[in-house]
Coordinates of C-alpha atoms and ligand atoms in Angstrom, one line a residue:
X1 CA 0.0 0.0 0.0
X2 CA 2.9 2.5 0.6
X3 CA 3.0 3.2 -3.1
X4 CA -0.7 3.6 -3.7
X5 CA -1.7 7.8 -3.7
X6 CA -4.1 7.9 -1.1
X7 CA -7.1 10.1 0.1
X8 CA -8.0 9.8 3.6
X9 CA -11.5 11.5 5.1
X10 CA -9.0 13.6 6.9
X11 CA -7.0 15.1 4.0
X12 CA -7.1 18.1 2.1
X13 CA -8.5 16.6 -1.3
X14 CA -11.1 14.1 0.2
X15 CA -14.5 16.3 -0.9
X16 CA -12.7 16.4 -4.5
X17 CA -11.7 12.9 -5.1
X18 CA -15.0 11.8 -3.7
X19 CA -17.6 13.7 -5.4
X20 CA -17.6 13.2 -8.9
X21 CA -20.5 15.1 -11.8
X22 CA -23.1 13.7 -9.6
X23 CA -23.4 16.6 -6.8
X24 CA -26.2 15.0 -4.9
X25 CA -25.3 12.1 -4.2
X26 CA -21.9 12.1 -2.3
X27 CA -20.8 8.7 -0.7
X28 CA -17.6 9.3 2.5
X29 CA -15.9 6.3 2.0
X30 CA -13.2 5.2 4.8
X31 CA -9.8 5.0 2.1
X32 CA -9.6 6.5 -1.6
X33 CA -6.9 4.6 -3.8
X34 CA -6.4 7.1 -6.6
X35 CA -5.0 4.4 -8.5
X36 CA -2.6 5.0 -11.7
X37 CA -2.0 1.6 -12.9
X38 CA -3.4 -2.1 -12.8
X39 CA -1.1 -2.8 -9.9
X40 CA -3.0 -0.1 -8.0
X41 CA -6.2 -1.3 -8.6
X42 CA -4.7 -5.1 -7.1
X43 CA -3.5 -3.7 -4.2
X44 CA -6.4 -1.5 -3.3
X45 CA -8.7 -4.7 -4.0
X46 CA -6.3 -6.9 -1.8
X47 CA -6.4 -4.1 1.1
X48 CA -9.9 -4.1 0.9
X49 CA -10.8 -7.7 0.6
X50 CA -8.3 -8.3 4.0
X51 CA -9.7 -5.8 5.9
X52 CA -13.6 -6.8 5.1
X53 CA -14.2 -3.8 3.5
X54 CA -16.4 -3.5 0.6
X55 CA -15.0 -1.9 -2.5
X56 CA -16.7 1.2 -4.8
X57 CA -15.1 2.0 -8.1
X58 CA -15.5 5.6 -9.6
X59 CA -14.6 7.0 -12.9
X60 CA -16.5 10.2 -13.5
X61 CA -18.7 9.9 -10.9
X62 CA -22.1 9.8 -13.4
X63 CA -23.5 6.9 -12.2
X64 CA -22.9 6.2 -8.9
X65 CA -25.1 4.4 -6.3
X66 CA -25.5 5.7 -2.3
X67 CA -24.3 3.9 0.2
X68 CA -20.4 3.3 0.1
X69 CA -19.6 4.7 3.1
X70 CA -16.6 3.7 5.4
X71 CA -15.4 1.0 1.9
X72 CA -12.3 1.8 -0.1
X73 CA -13.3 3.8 -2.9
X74 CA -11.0 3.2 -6.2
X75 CA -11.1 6.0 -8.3
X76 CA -10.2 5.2 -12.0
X77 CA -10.0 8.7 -13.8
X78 CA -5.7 8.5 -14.1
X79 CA -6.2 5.3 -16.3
X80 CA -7.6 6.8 -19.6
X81 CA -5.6 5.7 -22.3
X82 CA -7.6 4.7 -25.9
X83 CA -5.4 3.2 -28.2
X84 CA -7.6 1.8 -31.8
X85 CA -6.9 -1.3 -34.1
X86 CA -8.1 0.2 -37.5
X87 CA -7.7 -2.6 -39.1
X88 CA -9.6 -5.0 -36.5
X89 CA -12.3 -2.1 -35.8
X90 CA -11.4 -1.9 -32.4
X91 CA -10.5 0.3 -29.4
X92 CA -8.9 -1.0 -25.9
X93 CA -10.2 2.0 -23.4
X94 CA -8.9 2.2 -20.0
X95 CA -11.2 2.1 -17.1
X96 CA -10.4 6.2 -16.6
X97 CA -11.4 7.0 -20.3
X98 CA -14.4 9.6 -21.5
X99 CA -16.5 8.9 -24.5
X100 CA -15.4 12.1 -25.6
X101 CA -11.4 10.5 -26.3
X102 CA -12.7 7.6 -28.1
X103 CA -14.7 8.7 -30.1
X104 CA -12.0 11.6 -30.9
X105 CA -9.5 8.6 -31.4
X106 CA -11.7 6.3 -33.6
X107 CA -12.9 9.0 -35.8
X108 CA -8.9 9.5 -36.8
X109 CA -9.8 6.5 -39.2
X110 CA -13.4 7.1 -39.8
X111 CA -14.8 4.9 -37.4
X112 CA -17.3 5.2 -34.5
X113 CA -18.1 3.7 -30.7
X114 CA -21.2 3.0 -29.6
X115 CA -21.2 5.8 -27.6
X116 CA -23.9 7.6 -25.6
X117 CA -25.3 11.3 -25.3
X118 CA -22.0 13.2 -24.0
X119 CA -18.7 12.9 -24.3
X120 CA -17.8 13.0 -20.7
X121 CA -19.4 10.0 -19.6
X122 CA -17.3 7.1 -18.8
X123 CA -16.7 4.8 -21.6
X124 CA -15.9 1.7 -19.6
X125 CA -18.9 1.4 -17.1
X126 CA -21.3 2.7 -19.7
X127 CA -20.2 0.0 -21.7
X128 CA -20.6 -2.6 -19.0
X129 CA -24.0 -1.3 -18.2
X130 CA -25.5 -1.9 -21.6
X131 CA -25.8 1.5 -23.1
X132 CA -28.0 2.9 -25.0
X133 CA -26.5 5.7 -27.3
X134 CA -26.4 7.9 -30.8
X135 CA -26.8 4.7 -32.8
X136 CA -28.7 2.4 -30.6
X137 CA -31.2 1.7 -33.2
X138 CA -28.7 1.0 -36.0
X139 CA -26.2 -1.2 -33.8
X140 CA -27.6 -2.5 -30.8
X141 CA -26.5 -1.9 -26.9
X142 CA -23.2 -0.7 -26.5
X143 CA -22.3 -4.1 -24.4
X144 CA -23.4 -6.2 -27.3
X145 CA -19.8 -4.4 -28.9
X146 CA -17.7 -5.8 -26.1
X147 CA -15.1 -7.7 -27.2
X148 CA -12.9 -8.6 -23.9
X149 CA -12.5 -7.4 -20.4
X150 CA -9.4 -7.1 -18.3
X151 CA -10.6 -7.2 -14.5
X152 CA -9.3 -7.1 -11.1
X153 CA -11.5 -9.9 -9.2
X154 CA -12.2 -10.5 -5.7
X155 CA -9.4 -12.2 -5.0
X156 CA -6.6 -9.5 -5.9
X157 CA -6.2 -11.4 -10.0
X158 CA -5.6 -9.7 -12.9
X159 CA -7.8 -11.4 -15.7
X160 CA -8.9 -11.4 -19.5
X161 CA -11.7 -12.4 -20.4
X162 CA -13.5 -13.1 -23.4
X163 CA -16.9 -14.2 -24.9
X164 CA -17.4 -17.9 -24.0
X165 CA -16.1 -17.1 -20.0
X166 CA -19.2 -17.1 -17.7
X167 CA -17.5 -14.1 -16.3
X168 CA -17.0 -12.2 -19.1
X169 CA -21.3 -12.6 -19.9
X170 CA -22.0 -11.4 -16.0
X171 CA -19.5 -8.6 -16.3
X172 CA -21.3 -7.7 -19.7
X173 CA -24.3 -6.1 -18.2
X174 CA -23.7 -7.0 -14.4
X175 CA -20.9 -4.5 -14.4
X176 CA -19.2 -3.4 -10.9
X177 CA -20.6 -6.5 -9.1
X178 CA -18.4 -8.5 -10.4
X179 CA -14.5 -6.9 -10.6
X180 CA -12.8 -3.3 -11.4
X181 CA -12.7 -3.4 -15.4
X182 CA -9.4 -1.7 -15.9
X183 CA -9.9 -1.6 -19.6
X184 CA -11.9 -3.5 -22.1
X185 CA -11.5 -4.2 -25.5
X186 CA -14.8 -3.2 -28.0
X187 CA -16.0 -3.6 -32.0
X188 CA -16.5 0.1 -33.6
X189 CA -18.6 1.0 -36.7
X190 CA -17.9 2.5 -39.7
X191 CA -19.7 5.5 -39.0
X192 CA -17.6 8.7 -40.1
X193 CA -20.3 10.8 -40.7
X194 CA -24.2 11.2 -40.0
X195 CA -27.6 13.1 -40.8
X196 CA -28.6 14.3 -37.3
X197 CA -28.7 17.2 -35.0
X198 CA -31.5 19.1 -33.0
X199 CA -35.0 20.7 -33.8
X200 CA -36.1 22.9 -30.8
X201 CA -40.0 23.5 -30.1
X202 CA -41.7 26.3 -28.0
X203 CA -43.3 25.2 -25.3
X204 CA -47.0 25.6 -26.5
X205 CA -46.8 23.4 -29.4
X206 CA -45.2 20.5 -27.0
X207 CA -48.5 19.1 -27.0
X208 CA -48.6 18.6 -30.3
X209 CA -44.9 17.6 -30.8
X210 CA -45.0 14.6 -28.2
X211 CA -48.1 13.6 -30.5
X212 CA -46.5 14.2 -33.8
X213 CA -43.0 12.2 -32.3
X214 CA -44.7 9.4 -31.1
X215 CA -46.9 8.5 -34.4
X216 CA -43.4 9.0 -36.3
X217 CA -41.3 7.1 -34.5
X218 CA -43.7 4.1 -35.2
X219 CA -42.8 3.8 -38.5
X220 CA -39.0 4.2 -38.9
X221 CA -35.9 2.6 -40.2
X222 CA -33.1 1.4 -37.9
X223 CA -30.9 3.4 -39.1
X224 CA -32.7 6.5 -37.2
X225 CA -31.9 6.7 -33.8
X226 CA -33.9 9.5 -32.2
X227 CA -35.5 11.1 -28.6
X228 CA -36.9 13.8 -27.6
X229 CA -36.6 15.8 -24.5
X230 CA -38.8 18.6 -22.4
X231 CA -36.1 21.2 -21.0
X232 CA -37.0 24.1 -18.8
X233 CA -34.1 26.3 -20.1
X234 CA -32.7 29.4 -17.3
X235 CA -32.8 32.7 -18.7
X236 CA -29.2 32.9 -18.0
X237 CA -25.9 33.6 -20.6
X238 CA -24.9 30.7 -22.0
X239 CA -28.3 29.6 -23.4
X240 CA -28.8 30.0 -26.7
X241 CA -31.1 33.2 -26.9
X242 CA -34.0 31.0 -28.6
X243 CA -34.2 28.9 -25.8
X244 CA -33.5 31.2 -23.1
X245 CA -36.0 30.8 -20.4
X246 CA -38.5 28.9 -22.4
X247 CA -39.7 25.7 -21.4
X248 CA -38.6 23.7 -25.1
X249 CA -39.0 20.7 -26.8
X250 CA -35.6 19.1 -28.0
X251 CA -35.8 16.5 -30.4
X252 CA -32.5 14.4 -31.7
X253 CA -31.6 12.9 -34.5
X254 CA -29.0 10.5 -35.2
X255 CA -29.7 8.8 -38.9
X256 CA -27.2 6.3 -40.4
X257 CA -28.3 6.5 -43.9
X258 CA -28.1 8.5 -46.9
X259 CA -28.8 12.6 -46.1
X260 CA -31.6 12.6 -48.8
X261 CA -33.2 9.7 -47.0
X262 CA -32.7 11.5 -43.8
X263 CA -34.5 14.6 -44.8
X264 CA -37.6 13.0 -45.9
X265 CA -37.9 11.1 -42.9
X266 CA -38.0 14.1 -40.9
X267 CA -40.3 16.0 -42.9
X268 CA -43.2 15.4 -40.4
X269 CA -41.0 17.1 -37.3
X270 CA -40.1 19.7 -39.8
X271 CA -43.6 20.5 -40.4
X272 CA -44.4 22.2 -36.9
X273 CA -42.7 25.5 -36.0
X274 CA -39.4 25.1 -34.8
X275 CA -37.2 28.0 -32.4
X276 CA -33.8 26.2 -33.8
X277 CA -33.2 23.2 -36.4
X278 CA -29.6 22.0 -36.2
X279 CA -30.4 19.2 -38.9
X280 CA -27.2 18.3 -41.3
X281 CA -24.7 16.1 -42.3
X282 CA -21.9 16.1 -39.0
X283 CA -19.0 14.1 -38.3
X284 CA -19.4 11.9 -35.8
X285 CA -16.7 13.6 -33.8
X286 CA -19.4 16.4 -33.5
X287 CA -22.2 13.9 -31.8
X288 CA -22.3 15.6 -29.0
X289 CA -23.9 18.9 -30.3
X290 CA -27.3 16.5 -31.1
X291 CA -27.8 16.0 -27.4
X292 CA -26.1 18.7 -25.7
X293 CA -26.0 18.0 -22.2
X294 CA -24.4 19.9 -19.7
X295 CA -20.9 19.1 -19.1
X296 CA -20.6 20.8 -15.6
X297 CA -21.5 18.7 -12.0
X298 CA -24.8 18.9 -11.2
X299 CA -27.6 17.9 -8.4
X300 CA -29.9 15.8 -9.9
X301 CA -32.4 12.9 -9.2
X302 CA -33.7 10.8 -11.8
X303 CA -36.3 8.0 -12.2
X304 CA -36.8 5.9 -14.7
X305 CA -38.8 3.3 -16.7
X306 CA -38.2 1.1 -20.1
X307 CA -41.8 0.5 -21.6
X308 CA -43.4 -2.1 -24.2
X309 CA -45.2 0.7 -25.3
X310 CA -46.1 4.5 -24.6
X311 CA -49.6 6.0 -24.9
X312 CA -50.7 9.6 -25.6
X313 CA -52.7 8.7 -22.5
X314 CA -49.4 8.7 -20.8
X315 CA -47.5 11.2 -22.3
X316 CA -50.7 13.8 -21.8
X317 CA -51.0 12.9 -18.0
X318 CA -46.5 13.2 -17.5
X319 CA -47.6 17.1 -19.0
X320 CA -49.9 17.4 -16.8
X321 CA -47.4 16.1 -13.7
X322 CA -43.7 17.9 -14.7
X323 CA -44.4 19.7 -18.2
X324 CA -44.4 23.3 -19.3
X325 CA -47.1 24.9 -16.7
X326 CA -47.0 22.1 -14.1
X327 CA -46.3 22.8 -10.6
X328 CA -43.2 21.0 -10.8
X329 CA -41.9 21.7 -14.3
X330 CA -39.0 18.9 -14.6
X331 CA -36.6 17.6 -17.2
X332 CA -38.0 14.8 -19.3
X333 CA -37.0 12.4 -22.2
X334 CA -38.2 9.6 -24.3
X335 CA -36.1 7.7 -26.2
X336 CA -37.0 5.5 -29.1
X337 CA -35.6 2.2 -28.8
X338 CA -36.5 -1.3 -31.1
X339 CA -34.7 -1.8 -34.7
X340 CA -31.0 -3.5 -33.0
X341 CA -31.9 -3.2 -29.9
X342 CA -34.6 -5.8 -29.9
X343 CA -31.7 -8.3 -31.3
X344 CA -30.6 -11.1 -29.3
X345 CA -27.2 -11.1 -27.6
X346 CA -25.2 -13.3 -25.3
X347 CA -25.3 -11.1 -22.5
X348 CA -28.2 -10.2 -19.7
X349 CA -28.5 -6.8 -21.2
X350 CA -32.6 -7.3 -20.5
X351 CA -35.7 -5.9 -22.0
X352 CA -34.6 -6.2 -25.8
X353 CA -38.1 -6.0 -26.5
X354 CA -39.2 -2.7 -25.6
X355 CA -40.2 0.2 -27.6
X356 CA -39.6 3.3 -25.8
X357 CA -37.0 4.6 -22.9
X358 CA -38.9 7.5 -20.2
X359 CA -37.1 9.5 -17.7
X360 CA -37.3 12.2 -15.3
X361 CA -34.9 14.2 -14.2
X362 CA -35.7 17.4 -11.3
X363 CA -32.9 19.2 -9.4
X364 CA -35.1 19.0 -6.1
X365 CA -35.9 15.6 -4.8
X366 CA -39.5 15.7 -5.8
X367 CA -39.9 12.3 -4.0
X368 CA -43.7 12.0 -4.9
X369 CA -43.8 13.3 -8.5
X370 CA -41.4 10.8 -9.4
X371 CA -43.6 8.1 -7.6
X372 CA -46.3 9.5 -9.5
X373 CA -44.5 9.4 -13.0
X374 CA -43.8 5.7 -12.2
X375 CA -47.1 5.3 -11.9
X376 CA -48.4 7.0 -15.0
X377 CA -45.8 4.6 -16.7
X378 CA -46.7 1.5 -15.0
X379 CA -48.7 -0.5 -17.1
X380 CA -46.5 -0.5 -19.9
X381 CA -43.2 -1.0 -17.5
X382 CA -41.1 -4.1 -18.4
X383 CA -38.3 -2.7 -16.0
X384 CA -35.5 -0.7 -16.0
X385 CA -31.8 0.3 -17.7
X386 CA -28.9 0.2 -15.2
X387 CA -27.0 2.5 -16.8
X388 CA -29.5 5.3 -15.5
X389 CA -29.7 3.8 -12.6
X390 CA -27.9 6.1 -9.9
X391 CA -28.3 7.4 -6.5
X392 CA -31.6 6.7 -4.9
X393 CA -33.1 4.8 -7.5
X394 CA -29.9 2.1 -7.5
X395 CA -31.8 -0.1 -5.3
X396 CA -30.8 -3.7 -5.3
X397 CA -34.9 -4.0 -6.4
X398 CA -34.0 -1.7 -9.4
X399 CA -30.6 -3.8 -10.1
X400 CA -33.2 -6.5 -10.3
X401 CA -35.2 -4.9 -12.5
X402 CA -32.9 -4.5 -15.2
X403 CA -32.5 -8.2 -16.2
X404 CA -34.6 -10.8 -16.9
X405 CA -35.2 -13.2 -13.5
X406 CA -33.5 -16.1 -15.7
X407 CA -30.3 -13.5 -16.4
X408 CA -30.6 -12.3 -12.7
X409 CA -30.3 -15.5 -11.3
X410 CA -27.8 -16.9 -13.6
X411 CA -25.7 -13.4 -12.2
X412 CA -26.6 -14.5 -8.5
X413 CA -24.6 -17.5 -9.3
X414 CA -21.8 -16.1 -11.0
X415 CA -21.3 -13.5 -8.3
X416 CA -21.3 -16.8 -5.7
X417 CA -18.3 -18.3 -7.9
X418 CA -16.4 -14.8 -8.5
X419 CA -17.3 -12.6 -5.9
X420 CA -18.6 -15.0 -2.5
X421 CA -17.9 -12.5 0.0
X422 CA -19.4 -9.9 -1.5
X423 CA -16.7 -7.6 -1.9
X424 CA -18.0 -5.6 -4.8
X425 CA -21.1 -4.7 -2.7
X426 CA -20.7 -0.6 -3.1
X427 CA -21.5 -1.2 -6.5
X428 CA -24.8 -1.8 -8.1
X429 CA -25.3 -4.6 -5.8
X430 CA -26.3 -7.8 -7.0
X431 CA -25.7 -11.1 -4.0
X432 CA -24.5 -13.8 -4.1
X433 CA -26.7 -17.1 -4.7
X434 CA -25.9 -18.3 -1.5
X435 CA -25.8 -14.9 0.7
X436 CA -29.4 -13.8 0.0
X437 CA -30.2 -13.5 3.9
X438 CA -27.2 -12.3 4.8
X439 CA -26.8 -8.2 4.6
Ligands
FAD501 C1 -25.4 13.6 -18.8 C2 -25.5 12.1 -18.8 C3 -25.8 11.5 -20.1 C4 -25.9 10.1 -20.2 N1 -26.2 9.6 -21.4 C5 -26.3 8.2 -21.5 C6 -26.6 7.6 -22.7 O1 -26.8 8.3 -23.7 N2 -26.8 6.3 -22.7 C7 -26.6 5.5 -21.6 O2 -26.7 4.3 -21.7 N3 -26.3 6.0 -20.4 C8 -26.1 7.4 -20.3 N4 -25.9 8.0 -19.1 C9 -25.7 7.1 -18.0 C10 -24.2 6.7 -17.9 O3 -23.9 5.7 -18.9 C11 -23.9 6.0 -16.5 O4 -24.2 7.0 -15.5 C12 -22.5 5.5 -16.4 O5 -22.5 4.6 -15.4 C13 -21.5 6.6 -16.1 O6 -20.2 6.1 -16.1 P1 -19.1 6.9 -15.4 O7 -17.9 6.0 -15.4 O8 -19.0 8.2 -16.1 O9 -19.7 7.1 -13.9 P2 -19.2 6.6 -12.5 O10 -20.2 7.2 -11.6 O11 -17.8 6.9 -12.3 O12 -19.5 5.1 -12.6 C14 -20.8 4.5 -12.4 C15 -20.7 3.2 -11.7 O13 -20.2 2.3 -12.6 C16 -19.4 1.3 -11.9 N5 -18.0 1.4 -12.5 C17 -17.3 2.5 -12.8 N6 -16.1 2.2 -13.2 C18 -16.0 0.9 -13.2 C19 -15.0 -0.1 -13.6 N7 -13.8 0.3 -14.0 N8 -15.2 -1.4 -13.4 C20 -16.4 -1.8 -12.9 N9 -17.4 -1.0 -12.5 C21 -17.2 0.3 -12.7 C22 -19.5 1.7 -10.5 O14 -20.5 0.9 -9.9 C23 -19.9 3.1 -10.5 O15 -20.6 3.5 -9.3 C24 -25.7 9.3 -19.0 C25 -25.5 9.9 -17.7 C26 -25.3 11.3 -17.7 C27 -25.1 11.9 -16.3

């Protein structure tokens, strides 16, 4: 341990190391290992694992669950090398490395990740988490691109695994439960360039452009990846002045096919009145601009649900709850899902056949409005994505909820064989087989 950097509660640095983008949910864990290197990340396991302390890992602190305190936290964000195969279409990422690097990196030889909304999201746990991203529709989950996984187990070992190993399928989906991934190897696409971008709506026509989005998207080709999102913008620099202080609708496009094709596919959106239309042909080193999320910390809660279907019945009674008007005007989104998604893969990425992704997301807690947009959401529920899964809502009950029970109690199993003690409990927690009464 003498050469491992770290953080005690005690030092100057602790707040920093510990809080990550996430800025309400903070967890105080008893040791951070800053690590550097692979030989870090062993020795903070093997600490951990003989002192019975459970172990967290954090990148950029996105996604993180509550609940770690008094473990060893290993934070990641040193290890970010990217380093691409062109000729083998792949990229080996470091546990430490942004979306925003490899997707810089692959786009040198034209080529693409199945990466998510913003570039600085981690590329390693998103990837482990499933992943649903710019091209969802065209390529699948981001985990169905994972090629290998080099991971720092329970027991202090260094291993590669591959498709085939029981613990490379658990760790493709199961995620932090089962090791620290200090890198992973995955397939990109040749995706140089695409038809996409952003068409803004005021808020009185949201009505109407919910409608006109959800007929749409019934009918589309896999190669268009889209969502649309409700965004009560501050009247504050910064914003673009269209959107300052209005209460907009944001829809995204991310189209894979010829431009032409693309522009005739969005006629319909293009029909209603727009405050801003962003659609063109982009490199897919400028993805990020379709989306644009913040990229400063923020305090956020989030719910969540991934639907067999969504109803104007719905979407008219979420207005009602957090839209433009409501007494608790909140962040939403719906993302399309189907076309590659719905295509079978050997991992427990779960709920392949849903058609639409709905979340909210409110800077106050707003416990009951998100109980009540659960509820609104309900009957078409078929569970949840752990990837948005963070803070209050990374129950072990929502870790459940993201897998089939088949998957979920093949990963019970696994985590008895890998991970018997537990160690990897900070994480999104998923028991072992054997342990389910223990704590
Ligand atoms: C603005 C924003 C946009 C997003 N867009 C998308 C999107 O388009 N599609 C999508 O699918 N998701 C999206 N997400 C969710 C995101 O994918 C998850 O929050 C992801 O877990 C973040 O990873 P991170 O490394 O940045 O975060 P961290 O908080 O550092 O990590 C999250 C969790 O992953 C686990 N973990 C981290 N590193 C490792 C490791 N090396 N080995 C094992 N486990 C590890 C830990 O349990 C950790 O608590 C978005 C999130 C935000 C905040």
């Amino acid at each position: 341990m003498e050469n491992l950097t770290k953080i005690l509660p005690t030092d100057d640095g602790y707040d920093e190391a510990r809080i990550g983008f996430q800025l309400s949910h903070g967890h105080r864990p008893g040791l951070i290992v800053d690590a550097a290197s692979i030989r870090d990340v062993r020795e903070a396991v093997r600490h951990a694992a003989a002192h019975g302390h459970g172990v967290a890992v954090q990148n950029t602190g996105h996604g993180m669950p509550i609940g770690s305190d008094g473990g060893v936290l290993i934070l990641t964000r040193r290890m970010d090398g990217v380093r691409i195969d062109p000729v083998a279409r792949t990229a080996r990422i470091e546990a430490g490395t942004r979306w925003g690097a490899v997707v810089e990196a692959a786009g040198e030889h034209g080529l693409a990740p199945l990466s998510g909304s913003t570039p600085h999201v981690g590329a390693v746990s998103y990837t482990l988490g499933g992943g649903i991203g710019l091209l969802a529709r065209a390529y699948g989950f981001a985990a169905d691109h994972l090629r290998s996984v080099e991971v720092v187990t329970a027991d202090g070992a260094l291993r590669t695994v591959r498709p085939g190993d029981d613990l490379f399928w658990a760790l493709s989906g199961g995620r932090g439960a089962f090791g620290v991934a200090t890198a992973i190897e995955v397939g990109l696409v040749p995706v140089a360039e695409l038809f996409g971008g952003a068409l803004y709506y005021d808020a009185g026509d949201v009505p109407e452009v919910l409608g006109t989005y959800l007929e749409w998207s019934r009918a589309l080709p896999d190669a268009m990846t889209s969502s649309v999102a409700l965004v009560p913008f501050p009247d504050v620099p910064g914003v673009p002045e269209p959107l300052r202080g209005r209460h907009a609708a944001h829809v995204r496009i991310a189209f894979t096919g010829p431009a032409e094709e693309g522009e005739e596919l969005v006629a319909p959106l293009r029909a209603l009145p727009r405050l801003v239309d962003t659609l063109r042909v982009l490199p897919y080193t400028d993805s990020a601009t379709i989306h644009n999320d913040p990229p400063f910390p923020m305090a956020y809660h989030g719910s969540h649900a991934v639907l067999r279907d969504l109803t104007p019945t719905m979407i008219r009674d979420v207005l009602a709850l957090i839209g433009p008007g409501s007494p608790d005007p909140a962040v939403m989104e719906i993302r399309h899902l189907g076309g590659a998604l719905s295509v079978p893969a050997d991992n427990p990425v779960g709920h392949r056949d849903a058609a639409y992704f709905f979340s909210m997301i409110s800077q106050a807690r707003l416990g009951p409005v998100h109980a009540r947009f659960l509820d609104v959401l309900a009957p078409e529920t078929v569970g949840v994505h752990l990837n948005f899964l963070y803070g209050e809502n990374a129950t072990e009950r929502n870790v459940e909820r993201a897998f089939s029970p088949a998957d979920f109690a093949r990963l019970r199993e696994l985590k008895a064989v890998h991970d018997p003690d537990d160690l990897f409990r900070y994480t999104h927690r998923i028991r072992p087989a054997r342990g389910q009464e223990q704590e």
